[in-house]
Structures are given as structure tokens and as C-alpha cells.
mmCIF file of C-alpha atoms in Angstrom:
data_model
loop_
_atom_site.group_PDB
_atom_site.id
_atom_site.type_symbol
_atom_site.label_atom_id
_atom_site.label_comp_id
_atom_site.label_asym_id
_atom_site.label_seq_id
_atom_site.Cartn_x
_atom_site.Cartn_y
_atom_site.Cartn_z
ATOM 1 C CA MET A 789 50.999 -256.042 22.643
ATOM 2 C CA PRO A 790 51.664 -253.447 20.144
ATOM 3 C CA PHE A 791 52.887 -254.222 16.583
ATOM 4 C CA VAL A 792 56.509 -252.568 16.183
ATOM 5 C CA HIS A 793 58.272 -251.504 12.771
ATOM 6 C CA ARG A 794 61.125 -250.007 12.949
ATOM 7 C CA LEU A 795 62.241 -247.829 10.182
ATOM 8 C CA ARG A 796 65.234 -245.367 9.240
ATOM 9 C CA VAL A 797 64.254 -241.608 8.637
ATOM 10 C CA ARG A 798 65.255 -240.702 5.005
ATOM 11 C CA PHE A 799 67.143 -237.415 3.936
ATOM 12 C CA HIS A 800 63.980 -236.241 2.037
ATOM 13 C CA GLU A 801 61.641 -236.810 4.964
ATOM 14 C CA CYS A 802 63.527 -234.073 6.673
ATOM 15 C CA ASP A 803 62.498 -230.200 6.349
ATOM 16 C CA PRO A 804 65.287 -227.631 6.099
ATOM 17 C CA GLN A 805 65.486 -227.430 10.025
ATOM 18 C CA GLY A 806 66.982 -230.919 9.856
ATOM 19 C CA VAL A 807 64.096 -232.434 11.339
ATOM 20 C CA VAL A 808 61.433 -234.938 10.432
ATOM 21 C CA PHE A 809 58.518 -232.847 8.852
ATOM 22 C CA ASN A 810 55.182 -233.611 11.082
ATOM 23 C CA ALA A 811 53.032 -234.600 8.036
ATOM 24 C CA HIS A 812 55.689 -237.427 7.413
ATOM 25 C CA TYR A 813 54.471 -239.257 10.737
ATOM 26 C CA PHE A 814 51.298 -240.006 9.342
ATOM 27 C CA ALA A 815 53.367 -241.532 6.670
ATOM 28 C CA TYR A 816 54.750 -243.896 9.183
ATOM 29 C CA PHE A 817 51.747 -244.807 11.107
ATOM 30 C CA ASP A 818 50.750 -245.982 7.749
ATOM 31 C CA VAL A 819 53.455 -248.035 7.150
ATOM 32 C CA ALA A 820 53.229 -249.534 10.410
ATOM 33 C CA LEU A 821 49.646 -250.357 9.961
ATOM 34 C CA THR A 822 50.621 -252.204 6.209
ATOM 35 C CA GLU A 823 53.092 -254.104 7.962
ATOM 36 C CA MET A 824 50.892 -255.090 10.938
ATOM 37 C CA TRP A 825 48.339 -256.346 8.096
ATOM 38 C CA ARG A 826 51.219 -258.199 6.185
ATOM 39 C CA ALA A 827 51.562 -260.109 9.804
ATOM 40 C CA ALA A 828 48.431 -260.899 10.274
ATOM 41 C CA PHE A 829 46.616 -261.438 6.823
ATOM 42 C CA GLY A 830 49.925 -262.144 4.693
ATOM 43 C CA SER A 831 49.367 -258.542 2.866
ATOM 44 C CA TYR A 832 47.147 -255.487 2.987
ATOM 45 C CA GLY A 833 46.244 -256.801 -0.714
ATOM 46 C CA ASN A 834 44.898 -260.084 0.519
ATOM 47 C CA VAL A 835 42.192 -258.427 2.990
ATOM 48 C CA VAL A 836 40.930 -256.054 -0.017
ATOM 49 C CA GLN A 837 40.963 -259.158 -2.327
ATOM 50 C CA ASP A 838 38.646 -260.901 0.130
ATOM 51 C CA GLY A 839 36.401 -257.704 0.321
ATOM 52 C CA THR A 840 37.185 -255.867 3.176
ATOM 53 C CA ASP A 841 38.755 -252.073 3.142
ATOM 54 C CA VAL A 842 39.414 -249.479 5.618
ATOM 55 C CA VAL A 843 38.910 -245.520 5.215
ATOM 56 C CA VAL A 844 40.785 -242.936 7.810
ATOM 57 C CA VAL A 845 37.785 -241.090 9.329
ATOM 58 C CA GLU A 846 40.123 -239.159 11.974
ATOM 59 C CA ALA A 847 43.925 -238.882 12.601
ATOM 60 C CA ALA A 848 45.847 -236.909 15.408
ATOM 61 C CA ALA A 849 49.265 -236.407 16.519
ATOM 62 C CA THR A 850 50.900 -234.840 19.554
ATOM 63 C CA PHE A 851 54.526 -234.223 19.106
ATOM 64 C CA ARG A 852 57.109 -234.504 21.835
ATOM 65 C CA ALA A 853 60.468 -234.538 20.657
ATOM 66 C CA LEU A 854 62.652 -234.480 17.481
ATOM 67 C CA ALA A 855 63.847 -237.132 14.876
ATOM 68 C CA ARG A 856 66.498 -236.477 12.568
ATOM 69 C CA PHE A 857 67.773 -237.664 9.440
ATOM 70 C CA ASP A 858 69.399 -241.561 9.869
ATOM 71 C CA ASP A 859 67.803 -242.020 13.312
ATOM 72 C CA GLU A 860 66.210 -245.078 13.723
ATOM 73 C CA ILE A 861 62.916 -244.942 15.132
ATOM 74 C CA ASP A 862 60.266 -247.470 16.237
ATOM 75 C CA VAL A 863 56.801 -247.013 15.308
ATOM 76 C CA GLU A 864 54.448 -248.984 17.765
ATOM 77 C CA LEU A 865 50.959 -249.423 16.629
ATOM 78 C CA ALA A 866 48.021 -250.947 19.357
ATOM 79 C CA ILE A 867 44.463 -251.234 18.378
ATOM 80 C CA ALA A 868 42.763 -249.236 21.277
ATOM 81 C CA ARG A 869 39.182 -249.972 20.190
ATOM 82 C CA LEU A 870 37.713 -252.962 17.488
ATOM 83 C CA GLY A 871 34.323 -251.579 17.497
ATOM 84 C CA THR A 872 31.603 -253.193 15.138
ATOM 85 C CA THR A 873 32.747 -251.168 11.724
ATOM 86 C CA SER A 874 35.488 -249.385 12.788
ATOM 87 C CA MET A 875 38.878 -249.594 14.706
ATOM 88 C CA THR A 876 40.994 -246.915 16.723
ATOM 89 C CA THR A 877 44.657 -247.210 16.654
ATOM 90 C CA GLN A 878 47.141 -245.829 18.939
ATOM 91 C CA THR A 879 50.922 -245.123 17.536
ATOM 92 C CA THR A 880 53.823 -244.474 19.733
ATOM 93 C CA VAL A 881 57.005 -243.061 17.773
ATOM 94 C CA ARG A 882 59.954 -244.055 19.610
ATOM 95 C CA ARG A 883 63.931 -243.442 19.356
ATOM 96 C CA ASP A 884 66.199 -245.548 21.675
ATOM 97 C CA GLY A 885 62.885 -245.709 23.980
ATOM 98 C CA GLN A 886 62.343 -242.010 23.871
ATOM 99 C CA VAL A 887 58.754 -240.870 23.112
ATOM 100 C CA LEU A 888 58.733 -238.677 20.143
ATOM 101 C CA VAL A 889 55.310 -238.625 18.772
ATOM 102 C CA GLU A 890 51.925 -240.323 19.859
ATOM 103 C CA GLY A 891 49.093 -240.978 17.294
ATOM 104 C CA ARG A 892 45.554 -241.725 16.983
ATOM 105 C CA ILE A 893 43.770 -242.633 14.170
ATOM 106 C CA VAL A 894 40.296 -244.327 13.553
ATOM 107 C CA HIS A 895 39.336 -246.143 10.394
ATOM 108 C CA VAL A 896 36.017 -247.230 9.489
ATOM 109 C CA PHE A 897 35.819 -250.472 7.542
ATOM 110 C CA VAL A 898 34.323 -250.650 4.230
ATOM 111 C CA ASP A 899 33.437 -252.640 1.016
ATOM 112 C CA PRO A 900 36.267 -251.764 -1.594
ATOM 113 C CA ALA A 901 33.842 -252.469 -4.410
ATOM 114 C CA THR A 902 31.209 -250.017 -2.966
ATOM 115 C CA MET A 903 32.832 -248.024 -0.687
ATOM 116 C CA ALA A 904 30.229 -248.603 1.965
ATOM 117 C CA LYS A 905 30.506 -248.971 5.528
ATOM 118 C CA GLN A 906 30.564 -252.826 6.767
ATOM 119 C CA GLU A 907 30.896 -254.648 9.878
ATOM 120 C CA ILE A 908 34.413 -256.140 10.653
ATOM 121 C CA PRO A 909 34.394 -259.844 9.083
ATOM 122 C CA GLN A 910 34.970 -262.388 11.993
ATOM 123 C CA ARG A 911 38.156 -263.507 10.063
ATOM 124 C CA ILE A 912 39.775 -259.688 9.964
ATOM 125 C CA ARG A 913 38.572 -259.493 13.772
ATOM 126 C CA ALA A 914 40.504 -262.906 14.782
ATOM 127 C CA GLY A 915 43.611 -261.636 12.934
ATOM 128 C CA LEU A 916 43.427 -257.899 14.569
ATOM 129 C CA GLU A 917 42.512 -259.080 18.216
ATOM 130 C CA PRO A 918 46.292 -260.247 18.987
ATOM 131 C CA TYR A 919 47.184 -256.243 18.794
ATOM 132 C CA ALA A 920 44.088 -255.091 20.600
ATOM 133 C CA THR A 921 44.882 -253.280 23.685
ATOM 134 C CA ALA A 922 40.936 -253.395 24.907
#
């Protein structure tokens, strides 16, 4: 099952046309990921403190419909692939069930002290598996 985080579009996230500026969707993806980490591990900080972090190596989005100021949107995040050292998340942003944006982000797991790539620790894998679709 995907993790779902609801948020409300703030005025400063909209462009002069009155719609959410496209770059803000990547921030929404990140907010949902942070909240998923909170649900799985208590906080993102707990994971980093225990010696694991992630860095983005690829990000993409497909824009299907517009969101505007004060819209409530659901950011659905699912792990499409949980590999040895990386994970791929699929994100769908919806308003009242309508798909607004579909996104994909690849994160690589690293040691926060050295930023060297590392295998996903078993405790992290176990915490993320409930959100995995494959």
C-alpha cells in the first residue's frame, strides 16, 4: 500500500498564473518521503543517527493537471523497487482522486559520515517493506 500524506497548497507555492509552480512538486515528494520515514522509524533523524542516509540520483515528474492555492492534495508514495543499495519511489499527487502529477525518484543509500554508497541495512529494509509494491 502506498504511504499517503495530505497537504494544503500555500500561496507562495503558486506562480503568477495562480497554479503550483512545477518545482514545488519535488518538495512535496520529499515531504511525503520524510513523513513515511517518520511513520516507519520515528523520524528521518533516527535513521541518519544510526548510520544511514539517502541521496537523490534521479528525479522525474509528469504533469497531468493543475493544483491551485488552498487545494488539499494527497501525496501518495510507494516503493517500486527496493534494491541492494538503492530504492525507487513512485509518487502520485491527487486532488479529490484526480491525478495531478506522477513522479519517480531514485535514492542511493549512503553512510552519512563519508557519503559512500552502502547496502540497505536490514532494519531499514524491514521498515520500508510495508510500502514496497514489488
